[in-house]
Coordinates of C-alpha atoms and ligand atoms in Angstrom, one line a residue:
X1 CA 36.4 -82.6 173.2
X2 CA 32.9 -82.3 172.3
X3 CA 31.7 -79.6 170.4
X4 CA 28.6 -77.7 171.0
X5 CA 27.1 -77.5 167.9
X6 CA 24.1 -75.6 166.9
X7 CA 24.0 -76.4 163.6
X8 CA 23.7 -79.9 161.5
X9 CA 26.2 -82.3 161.9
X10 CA 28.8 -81.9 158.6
X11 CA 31.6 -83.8 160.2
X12 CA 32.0 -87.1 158.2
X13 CA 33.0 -88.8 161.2
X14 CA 30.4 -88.0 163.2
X15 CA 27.8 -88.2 160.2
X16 CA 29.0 -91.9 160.3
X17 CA 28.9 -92.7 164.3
X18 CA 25.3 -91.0 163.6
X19 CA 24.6 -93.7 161.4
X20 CA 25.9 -96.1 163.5
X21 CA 24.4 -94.9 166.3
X22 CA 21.1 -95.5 164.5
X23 CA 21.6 -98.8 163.2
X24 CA 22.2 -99.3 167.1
X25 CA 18.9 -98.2 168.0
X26 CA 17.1 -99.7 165.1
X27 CA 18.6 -103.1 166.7
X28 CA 16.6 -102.2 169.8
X29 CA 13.5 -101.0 168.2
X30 CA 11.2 -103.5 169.8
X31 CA 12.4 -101.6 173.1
X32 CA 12.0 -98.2 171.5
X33 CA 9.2 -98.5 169.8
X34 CA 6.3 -96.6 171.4
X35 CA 7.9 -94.8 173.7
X36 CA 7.6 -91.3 173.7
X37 CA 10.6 -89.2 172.8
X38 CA 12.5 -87.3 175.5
X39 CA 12.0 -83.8 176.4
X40 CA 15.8 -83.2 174.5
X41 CA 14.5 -84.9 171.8
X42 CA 11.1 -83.6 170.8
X43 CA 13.1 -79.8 171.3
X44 CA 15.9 -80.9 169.2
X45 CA 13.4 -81.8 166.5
X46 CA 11.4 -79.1 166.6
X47 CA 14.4 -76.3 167.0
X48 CA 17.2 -77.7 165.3
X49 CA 17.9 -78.1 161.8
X50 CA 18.7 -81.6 160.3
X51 CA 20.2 -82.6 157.0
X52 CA 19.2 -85.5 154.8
X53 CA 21.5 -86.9 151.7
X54 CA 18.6 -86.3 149.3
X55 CA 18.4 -90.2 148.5
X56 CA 17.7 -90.9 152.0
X57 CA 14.7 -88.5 151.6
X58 CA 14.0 -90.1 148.7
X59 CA 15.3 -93.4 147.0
X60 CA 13.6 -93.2 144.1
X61 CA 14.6 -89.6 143.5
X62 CA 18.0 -90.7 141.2
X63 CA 16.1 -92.0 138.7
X64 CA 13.7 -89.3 138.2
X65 CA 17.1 -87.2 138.0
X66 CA 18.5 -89.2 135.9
X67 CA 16.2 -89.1 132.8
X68 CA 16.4 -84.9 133.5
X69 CA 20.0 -85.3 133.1
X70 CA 20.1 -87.0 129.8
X71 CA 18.8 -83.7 128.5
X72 CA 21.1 -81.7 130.5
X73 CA 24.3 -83.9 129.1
X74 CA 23.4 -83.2 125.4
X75 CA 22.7 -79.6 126.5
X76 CA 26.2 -79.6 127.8
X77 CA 28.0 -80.3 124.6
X78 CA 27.0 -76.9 123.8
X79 CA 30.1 -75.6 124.9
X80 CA 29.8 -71.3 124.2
X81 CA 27.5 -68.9 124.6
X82 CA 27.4 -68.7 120.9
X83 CA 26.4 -72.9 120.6
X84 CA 24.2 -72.6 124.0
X85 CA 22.2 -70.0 122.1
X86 CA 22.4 -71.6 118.5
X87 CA 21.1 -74.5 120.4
X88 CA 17.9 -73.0 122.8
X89 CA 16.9 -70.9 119.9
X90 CA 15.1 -73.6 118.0
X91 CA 14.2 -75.4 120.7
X92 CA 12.2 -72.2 122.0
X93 CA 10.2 -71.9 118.4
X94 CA 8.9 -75.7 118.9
X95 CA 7.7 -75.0 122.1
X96 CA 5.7 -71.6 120.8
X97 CA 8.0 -69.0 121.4
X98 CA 8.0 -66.6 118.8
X99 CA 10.6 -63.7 118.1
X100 CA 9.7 -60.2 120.2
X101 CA 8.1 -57.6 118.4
X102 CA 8.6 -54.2 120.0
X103 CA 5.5 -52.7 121.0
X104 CA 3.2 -55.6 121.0
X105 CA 0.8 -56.2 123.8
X106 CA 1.3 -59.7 124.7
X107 CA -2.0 -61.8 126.1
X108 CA -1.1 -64.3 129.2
X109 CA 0.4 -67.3 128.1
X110 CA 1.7 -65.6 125.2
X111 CA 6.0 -66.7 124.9
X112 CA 8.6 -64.9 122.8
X113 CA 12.1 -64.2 122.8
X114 CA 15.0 -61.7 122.1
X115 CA 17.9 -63.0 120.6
X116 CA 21.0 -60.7 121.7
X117 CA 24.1 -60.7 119.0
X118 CA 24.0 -64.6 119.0
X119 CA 25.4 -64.2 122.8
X120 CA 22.8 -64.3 125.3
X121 CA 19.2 -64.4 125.3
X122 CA 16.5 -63.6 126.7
X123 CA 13.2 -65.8 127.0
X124 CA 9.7 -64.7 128.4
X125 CA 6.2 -66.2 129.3
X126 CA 3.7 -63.7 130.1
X127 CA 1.7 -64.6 133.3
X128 CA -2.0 -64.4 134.4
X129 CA -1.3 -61.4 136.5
X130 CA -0.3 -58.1 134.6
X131 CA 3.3 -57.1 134.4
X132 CA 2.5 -54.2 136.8
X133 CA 2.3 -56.6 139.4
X134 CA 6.2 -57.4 138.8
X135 CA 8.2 -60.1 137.2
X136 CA 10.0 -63.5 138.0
X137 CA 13.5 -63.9 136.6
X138 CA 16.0 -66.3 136.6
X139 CA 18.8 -65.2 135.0
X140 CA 22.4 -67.8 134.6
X141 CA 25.4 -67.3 132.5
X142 CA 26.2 -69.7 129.5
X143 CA 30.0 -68.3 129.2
X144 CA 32.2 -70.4 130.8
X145 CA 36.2 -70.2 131.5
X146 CA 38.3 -71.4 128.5
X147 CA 41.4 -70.4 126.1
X148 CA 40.8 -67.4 123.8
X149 CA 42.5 -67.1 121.2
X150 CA 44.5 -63.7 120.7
X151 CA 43.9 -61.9 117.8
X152 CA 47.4 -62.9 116.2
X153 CA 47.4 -66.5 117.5
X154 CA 49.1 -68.2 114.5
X155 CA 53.1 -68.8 114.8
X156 CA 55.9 -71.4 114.3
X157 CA 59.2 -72.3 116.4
X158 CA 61.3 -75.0 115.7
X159 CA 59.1 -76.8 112.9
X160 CA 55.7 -76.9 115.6
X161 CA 52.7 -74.9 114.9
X162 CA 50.9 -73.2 117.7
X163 CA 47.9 -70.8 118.6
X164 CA 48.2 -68.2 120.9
X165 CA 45.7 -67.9 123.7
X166 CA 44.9 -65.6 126.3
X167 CA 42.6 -67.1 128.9
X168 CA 39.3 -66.5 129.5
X169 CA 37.5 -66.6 133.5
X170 CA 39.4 -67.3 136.4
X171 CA 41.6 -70.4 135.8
X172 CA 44.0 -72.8 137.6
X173 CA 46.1 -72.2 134.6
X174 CA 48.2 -75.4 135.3
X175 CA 44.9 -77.8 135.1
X176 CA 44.9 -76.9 131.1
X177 CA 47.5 -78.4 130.0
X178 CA 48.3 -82.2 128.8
X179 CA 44.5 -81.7 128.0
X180 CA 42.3 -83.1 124.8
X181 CA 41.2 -79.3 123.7
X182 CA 38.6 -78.5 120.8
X183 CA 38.4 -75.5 118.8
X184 CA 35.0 -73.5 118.7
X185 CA 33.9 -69.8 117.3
X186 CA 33.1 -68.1 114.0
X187 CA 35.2 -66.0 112.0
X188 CA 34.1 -62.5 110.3
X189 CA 35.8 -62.8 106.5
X190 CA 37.2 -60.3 104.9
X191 CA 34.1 -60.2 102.6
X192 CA 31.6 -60.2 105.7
X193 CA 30.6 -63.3 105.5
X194 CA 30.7 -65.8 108.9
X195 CA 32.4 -69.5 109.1
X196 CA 31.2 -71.2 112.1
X197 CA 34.5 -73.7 113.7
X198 CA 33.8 -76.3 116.0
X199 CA 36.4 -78.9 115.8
X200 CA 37.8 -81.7 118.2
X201 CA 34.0 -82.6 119.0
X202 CA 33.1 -85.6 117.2
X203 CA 34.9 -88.9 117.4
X204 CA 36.7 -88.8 114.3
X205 CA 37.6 -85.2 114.3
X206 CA 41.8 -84.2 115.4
X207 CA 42.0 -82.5 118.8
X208 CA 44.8 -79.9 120.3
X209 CA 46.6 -79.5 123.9
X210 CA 49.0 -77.4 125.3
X211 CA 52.1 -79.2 126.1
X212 CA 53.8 -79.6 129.7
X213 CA 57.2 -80.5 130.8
X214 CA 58.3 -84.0 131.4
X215 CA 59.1 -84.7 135.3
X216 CA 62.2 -85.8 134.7
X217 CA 63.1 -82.0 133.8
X218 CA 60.6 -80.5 136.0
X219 CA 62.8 -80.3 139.4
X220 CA 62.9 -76.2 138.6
X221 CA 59.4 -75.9 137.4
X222 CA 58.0 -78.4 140.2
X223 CA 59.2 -75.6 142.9
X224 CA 57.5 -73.2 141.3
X225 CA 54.0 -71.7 142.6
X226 CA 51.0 -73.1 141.5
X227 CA 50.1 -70.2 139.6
X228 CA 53.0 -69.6 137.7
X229 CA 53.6 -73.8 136.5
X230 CA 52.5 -73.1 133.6
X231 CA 51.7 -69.1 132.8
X232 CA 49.6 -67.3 130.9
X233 CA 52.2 -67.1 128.1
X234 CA 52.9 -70.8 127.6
X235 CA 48.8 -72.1 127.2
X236 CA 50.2 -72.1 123.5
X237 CA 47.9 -74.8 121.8
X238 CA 50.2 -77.1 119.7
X239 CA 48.0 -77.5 116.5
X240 CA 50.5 -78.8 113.6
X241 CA 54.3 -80.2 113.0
X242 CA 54.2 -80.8 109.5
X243 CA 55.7 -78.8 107.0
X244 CA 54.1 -77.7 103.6
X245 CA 56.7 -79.1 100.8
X246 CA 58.5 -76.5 99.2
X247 CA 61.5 -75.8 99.7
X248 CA 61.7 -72.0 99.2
X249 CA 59.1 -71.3 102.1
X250 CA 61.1 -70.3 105.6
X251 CA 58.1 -71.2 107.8
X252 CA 57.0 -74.3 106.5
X253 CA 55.0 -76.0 109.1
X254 CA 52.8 -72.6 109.8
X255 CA 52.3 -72.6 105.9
X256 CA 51.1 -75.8 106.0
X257 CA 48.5 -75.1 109.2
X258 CA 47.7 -71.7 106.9
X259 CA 46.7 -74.0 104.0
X260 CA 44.5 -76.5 106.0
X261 CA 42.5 -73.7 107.5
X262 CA 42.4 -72.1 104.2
X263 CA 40.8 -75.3 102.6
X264 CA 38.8 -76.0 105.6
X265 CA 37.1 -72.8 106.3
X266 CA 38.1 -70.0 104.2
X267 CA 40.5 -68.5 106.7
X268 CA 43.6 -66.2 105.9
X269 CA 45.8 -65.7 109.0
X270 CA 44.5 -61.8 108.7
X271 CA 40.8 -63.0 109.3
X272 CA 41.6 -63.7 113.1
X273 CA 41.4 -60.3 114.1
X274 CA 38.0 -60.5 112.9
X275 CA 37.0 -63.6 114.9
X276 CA 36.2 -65.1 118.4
X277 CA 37.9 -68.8 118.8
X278 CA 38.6 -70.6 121.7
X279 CA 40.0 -73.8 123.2
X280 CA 37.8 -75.8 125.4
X281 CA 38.3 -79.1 126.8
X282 CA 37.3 -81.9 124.3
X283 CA 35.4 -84.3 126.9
X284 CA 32.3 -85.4 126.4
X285 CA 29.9 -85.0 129.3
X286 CA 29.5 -88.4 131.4
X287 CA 28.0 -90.3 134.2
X288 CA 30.3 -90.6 136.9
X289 CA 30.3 -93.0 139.9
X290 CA 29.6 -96.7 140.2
X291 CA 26.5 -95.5 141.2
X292 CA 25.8 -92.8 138.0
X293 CA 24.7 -90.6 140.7
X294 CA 27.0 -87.5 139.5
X295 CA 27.8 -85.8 135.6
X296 CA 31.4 -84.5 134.9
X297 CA 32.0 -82.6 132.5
X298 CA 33.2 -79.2 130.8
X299 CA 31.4 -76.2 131.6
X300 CA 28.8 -76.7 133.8
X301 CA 29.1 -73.3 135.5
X302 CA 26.9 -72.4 134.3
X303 CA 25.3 -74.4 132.1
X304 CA 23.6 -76.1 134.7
X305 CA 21.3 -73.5 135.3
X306 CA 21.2 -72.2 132.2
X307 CA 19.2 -76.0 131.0
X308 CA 17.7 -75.9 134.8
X309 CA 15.9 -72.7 134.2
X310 CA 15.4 -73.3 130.7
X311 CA 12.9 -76.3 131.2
X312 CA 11.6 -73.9 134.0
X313 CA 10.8 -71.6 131.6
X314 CA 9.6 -74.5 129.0
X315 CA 7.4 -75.6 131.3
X316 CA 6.0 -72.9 133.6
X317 CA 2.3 -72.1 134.1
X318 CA 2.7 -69.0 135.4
X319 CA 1.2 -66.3 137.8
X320 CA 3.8 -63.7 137.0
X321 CA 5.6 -62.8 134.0
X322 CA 8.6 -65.4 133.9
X323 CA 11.7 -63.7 132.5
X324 CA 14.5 -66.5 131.5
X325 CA 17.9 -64.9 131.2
X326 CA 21.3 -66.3 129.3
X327 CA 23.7 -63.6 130.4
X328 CA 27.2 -63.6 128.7
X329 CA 30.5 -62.6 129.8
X330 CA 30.0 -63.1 133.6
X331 CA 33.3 -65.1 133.6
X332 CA 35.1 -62.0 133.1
X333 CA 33.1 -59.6 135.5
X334 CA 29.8 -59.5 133.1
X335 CA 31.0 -56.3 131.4
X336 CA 30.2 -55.3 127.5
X337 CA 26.8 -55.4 125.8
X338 CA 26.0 -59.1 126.2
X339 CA 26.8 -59.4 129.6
X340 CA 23.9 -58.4 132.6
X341 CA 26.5 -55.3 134.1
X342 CA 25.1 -53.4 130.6
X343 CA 21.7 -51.7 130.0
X344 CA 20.6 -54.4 127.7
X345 CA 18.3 -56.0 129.5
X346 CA 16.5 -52.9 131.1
X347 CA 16.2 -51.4 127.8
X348 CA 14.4 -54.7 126.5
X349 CA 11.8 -54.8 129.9
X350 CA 11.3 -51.0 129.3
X351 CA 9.9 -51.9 126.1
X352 CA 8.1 -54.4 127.2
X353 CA 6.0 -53.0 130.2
X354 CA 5.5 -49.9 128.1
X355 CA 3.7 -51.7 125.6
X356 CA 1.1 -52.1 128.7
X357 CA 1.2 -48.3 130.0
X358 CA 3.6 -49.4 132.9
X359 CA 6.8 -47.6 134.0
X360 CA 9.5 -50.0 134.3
X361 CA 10.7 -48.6 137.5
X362 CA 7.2 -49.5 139.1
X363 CA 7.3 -52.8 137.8
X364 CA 11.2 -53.8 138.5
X365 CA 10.4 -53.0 142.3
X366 CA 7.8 -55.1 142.8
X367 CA 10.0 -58.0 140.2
X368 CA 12.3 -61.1 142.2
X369 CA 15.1 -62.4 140.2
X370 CA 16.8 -66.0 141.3
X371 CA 20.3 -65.2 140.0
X372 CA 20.9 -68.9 139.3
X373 CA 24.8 -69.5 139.3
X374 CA 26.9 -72.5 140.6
X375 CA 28.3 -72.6 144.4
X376 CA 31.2 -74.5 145.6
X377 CA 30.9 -78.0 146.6
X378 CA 32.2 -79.0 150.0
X379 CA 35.4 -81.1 149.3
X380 CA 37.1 -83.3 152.2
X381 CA 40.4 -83.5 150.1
X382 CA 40.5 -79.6 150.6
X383 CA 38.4 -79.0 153.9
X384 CA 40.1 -76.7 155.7
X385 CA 39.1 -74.4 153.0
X386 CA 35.4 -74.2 153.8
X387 CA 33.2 -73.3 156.8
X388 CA 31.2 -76.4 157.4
X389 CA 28.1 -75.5 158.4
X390 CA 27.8 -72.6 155.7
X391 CA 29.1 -74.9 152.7
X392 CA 26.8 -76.7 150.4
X393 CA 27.1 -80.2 150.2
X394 CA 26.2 -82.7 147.0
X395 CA 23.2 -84.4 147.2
X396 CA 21.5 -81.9 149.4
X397 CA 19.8 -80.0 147.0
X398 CA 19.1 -76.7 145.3
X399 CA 21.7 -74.2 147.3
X400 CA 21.2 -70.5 148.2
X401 CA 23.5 -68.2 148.7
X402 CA 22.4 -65.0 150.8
X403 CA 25.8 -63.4 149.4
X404 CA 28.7 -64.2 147.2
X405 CA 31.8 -61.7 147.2
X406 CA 35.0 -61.4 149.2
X407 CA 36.3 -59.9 152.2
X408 CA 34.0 -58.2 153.9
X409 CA 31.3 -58.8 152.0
X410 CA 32.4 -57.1 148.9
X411 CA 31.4 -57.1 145.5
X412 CA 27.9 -58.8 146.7
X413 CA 24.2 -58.6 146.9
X414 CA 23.4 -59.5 150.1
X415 CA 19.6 -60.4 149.5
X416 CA 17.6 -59.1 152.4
X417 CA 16.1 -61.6 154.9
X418 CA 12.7 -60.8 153.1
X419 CA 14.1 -61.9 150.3
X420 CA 15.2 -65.1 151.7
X421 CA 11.7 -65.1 153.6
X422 CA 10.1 -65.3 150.1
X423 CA 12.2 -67.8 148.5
X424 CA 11.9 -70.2 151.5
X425 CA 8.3 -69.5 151.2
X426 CA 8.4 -70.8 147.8
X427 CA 9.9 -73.9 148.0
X428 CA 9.3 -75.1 151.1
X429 CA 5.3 -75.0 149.8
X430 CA 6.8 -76.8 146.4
X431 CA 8.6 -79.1 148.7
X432 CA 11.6 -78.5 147.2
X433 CA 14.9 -79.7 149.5
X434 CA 17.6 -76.8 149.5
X435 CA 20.5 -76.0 151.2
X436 CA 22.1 -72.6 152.0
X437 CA 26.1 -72.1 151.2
X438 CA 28.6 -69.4 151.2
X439 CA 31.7 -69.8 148.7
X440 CA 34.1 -71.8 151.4
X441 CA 36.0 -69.6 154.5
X442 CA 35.6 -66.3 155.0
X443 CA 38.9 -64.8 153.6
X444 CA 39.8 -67.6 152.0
X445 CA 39.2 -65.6 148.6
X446 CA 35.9 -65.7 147.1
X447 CA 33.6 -64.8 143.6
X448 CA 30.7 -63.4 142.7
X449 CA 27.6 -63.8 140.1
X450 CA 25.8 -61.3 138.2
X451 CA 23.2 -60.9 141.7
X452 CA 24.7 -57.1 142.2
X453 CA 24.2 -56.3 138.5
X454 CA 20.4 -57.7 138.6
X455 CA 19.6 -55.7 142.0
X456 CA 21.4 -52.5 140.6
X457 CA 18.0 -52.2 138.7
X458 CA 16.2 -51.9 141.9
X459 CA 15.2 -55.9 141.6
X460 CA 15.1 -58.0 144.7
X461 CA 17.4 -61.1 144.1
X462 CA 19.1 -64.1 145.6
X463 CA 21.3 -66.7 144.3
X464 CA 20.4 -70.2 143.7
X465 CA 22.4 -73.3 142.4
X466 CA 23.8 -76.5 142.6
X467 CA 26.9 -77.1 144.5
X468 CA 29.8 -78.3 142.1
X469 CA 32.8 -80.1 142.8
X470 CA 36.1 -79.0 141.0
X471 CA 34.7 -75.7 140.0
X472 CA 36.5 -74.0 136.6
X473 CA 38.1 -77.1 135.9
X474 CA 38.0 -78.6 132.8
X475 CA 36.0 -81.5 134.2
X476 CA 33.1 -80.1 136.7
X477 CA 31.3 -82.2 138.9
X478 CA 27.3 -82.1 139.8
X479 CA 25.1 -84.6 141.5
X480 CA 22.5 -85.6 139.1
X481 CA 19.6 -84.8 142.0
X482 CA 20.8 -81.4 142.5
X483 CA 19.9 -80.4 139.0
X484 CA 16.7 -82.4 139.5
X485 CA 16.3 -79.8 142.5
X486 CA 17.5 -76.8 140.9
X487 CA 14.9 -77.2 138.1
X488 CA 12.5 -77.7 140.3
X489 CA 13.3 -74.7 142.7
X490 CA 13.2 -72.5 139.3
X491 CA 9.7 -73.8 138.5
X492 CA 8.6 -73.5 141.8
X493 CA 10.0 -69.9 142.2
X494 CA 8.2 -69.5 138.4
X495 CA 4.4 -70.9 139.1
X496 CA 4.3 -69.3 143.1
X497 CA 1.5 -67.1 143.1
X498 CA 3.3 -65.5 146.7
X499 CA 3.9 -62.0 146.5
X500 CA 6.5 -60.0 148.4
Ligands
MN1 MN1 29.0 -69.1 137.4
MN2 MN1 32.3 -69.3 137.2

């Protein structure tokens, strides 16, 4: 049966008798050529939408994206908020940006930043219009979903040491096991000074895992649910077996753990109530493909907008105000005073349109914010979970996303079609190639970004990112020109001199 089909044709089957079907002609171009095309065909062309693989747009696009990417991989062993920030800071002050002073009237061009508790940050060039005229924001999420430690992790059973965890985002909780896991965070002693961890990184340092169950003994466990293989209680992080030597000690091998991080770091057991450590997978980021046309790795959502608007920001000339958020906490419903559903951010543009005799109200309304946050890649192993002609695709560029949520489109900004009129404004003049996606089948579940908190402030937004293949795993999957896209779609959206 043969589908009639409005929209671009997704079906990998088809996509290849498509191809074949053009080789075909190609083969009889000498006939072709010249000849004028068919009433059918000069209306599908004009009326019809059409989808290109980005390197059939453009060949030489992958290596242009592939000299981006090298920044982006060293970027990405930045692995928390906490490193994401201790990394961008310094990077900012070489490129000009200076520390916000409250209450100063900043000239265009001038570029500053506000540093929040070490956990998100926010980073600003002013434009050649005033900041009555509105803002342009991109605002992504350097928190990703990983193993916190709880606050009395330390224990012993039969002679192995373990930390406790409690996780962190929405994981497949299975997929963290049998997993190389590093160890990152700071501690608050009990004399108020900080120690910075970060082990399992380099090549010579030890790394952790939590253990799994051989599958010779699994025939119980291997019935069980997905969700409940491994649970929440057994991502126990096996860190030592062996014992401190003396003989009138009872816990020997938790002693002997105790010690190290004692020695190491200054750390009594009591100090982890003071601290915020987590596990997070020890891989380094990579090429992947024969082709080196994709980057795995640990935590690109959302670190890949987070570098994509970043160099945006680095290098924007722009019209309006560019405001460059790193938001925290979005993996856990952006809650809390480093994450966007908080006044934080508000409170910092109030001061800074009042330093110009502006009411932030006035200026928010007439501000556009690109909520730039990963979608889900269509995957044929797991098809029937997505809608194909409303899934984003690798390799096709930036992708918006009119809504995120669940249901019944819950839990969402649904950006207005002005909105989306704007934004395709934007980059179609920047020729930039973009896609639109929804997270996979309606009902299928769902997720959502920090889009809702942003318009909650009265701030016209949309969603923007690169499609991503194995989402919250610990080894994510990009194509190397969709970043290339993505940054340019941020700079585009950055430099547009378009108003609403
Ligand atoms: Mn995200
Ligand atoms: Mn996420």
């Amino acid at each position: 049966a043969v589908n009639k089909r409005s929209g671009p044709l997704l079906d990998t089957q088809v996509i290849s008798k498509t191809s074949s079907t053009r080789a075909f002609i190609a083969g009889e171009g000498n006939h072709m050529s010249g000849e004028e095309k068919s009433k059918g065909q000069q209306l599908e062309k004009d009326l019809l939408m059409k989808w290109e693989n980005l390197g059939v747009e453009d060949p030489t696009l992958l290596e242009k994206a592939s000299g981006f990417c090298e920044g982006y991989k060293s970027f990405l062993s930045n692995k928390t908020e906490r490193e994401v920030v201790d990394h961008t800071v310094p990077l900012l002050r070489s490129r000009g940006y200076g520390e916000y002073v409250r209450g100063k009237e900043y000239g265009p061009g001038s570029r500053f930043y506000v540093n929040n508790r070490g956990k998100s940050l926010i980073m600003v060039t002013v434009g050649r219009r005033p900041v009555s005229e509105g803002l342009r924001i991109a605002a992504s999420h350097i928190d990703s979903p990983r193993l916190d430690f709880k606050p009395n992790p330390l224990f012993e059973d039969t002679d192995l040491a373990f930390f406790k965890t409690h996780y962190y985002g929405g994981i497949k909780k299975y997929q963290w096991s049998t997993v190389p896991l590093s160890l990152h965070g700071v501690v608050i002693l009990k004399d108020g000074s900080t120690t910075g961890v970060r082990i399992g990184e380099d090549p010579g340092d030890p790394v952790f895992v939590v253990t799994d169950l051989l599958p010779h003994l699994a025939r119980e466990q291997m019935k069980k649910p997905a969700s409940e293989v491994i649970t929440g209680e057994q991502l126990n992080i096996l860190i030592g077996c062996w014992p401190f030597p003396d003989e009138k000690v009872s816990q020997k091998v938790k002693l002997n753990v105790a010690s190290l991080l004692f020695e190491k770091y200054g750390i009594r057991e009591k100090d982890f109530q003071s601290a915020e450590l987590c596990a997070v997978p020890a891989f380094a980021p990579r090429d992947l493909g024969f082709d080196r046309a994709m980057l795995g790795g640990y935590g690109q959502d959302d670190s890949v907008c987070a570098y994509a608007s970043l160099m945006a920001e680095l290098d924007a000339d722009p019209e309006y105000t560019t405001v460059t958020v790193f938001a925290d906490k979005e993996e856990v419903g952006s809650d809390g005073n480093t994450g966007m559903n908080s006044q934080t951010l508000k409170d910092f543009l109030t001061d800074l349109v009042s330093a110009y005799g502006c009411e932030i109200r006035h200026v928010l309304e007439r501000s556009v914010c690109l909520s730039a946050d990963v979608n889900a890649a269509y995957d044929p192993a797991y098809g029937e979970n997505f809608e194909r002609n409303n899934s984003s695709y690798l390799n096709r560029g930036a992708v918006v996303s009119k809504y995120t949520g669940a249901g019944g489109k819950y839990s969402t900004n649904d950006a207005s079609a002005e909105t989306m009129g704007l934004l395709r404004a934007i980059l179609d003049e920047a020729g930039v190639t973009w896609q639109v996606g929804e997270l996979g089948k309606v009902d299928n579940g769902g997720g959502g970004t920090i889009a809702m908190y942003m318009s909650a402030h009265n701030i016209d937004t949309v969603d923007i990112g690169v499609p991503v293949l194995s989402m919250h795993s610990p080894y994510e999957v990009v194509s190397k020109a969709d970043v290339y896209m993505l940054y340019r779609a941020i700079l585009a959206f950055f430099n547009s001199p378009r108003s609403k």
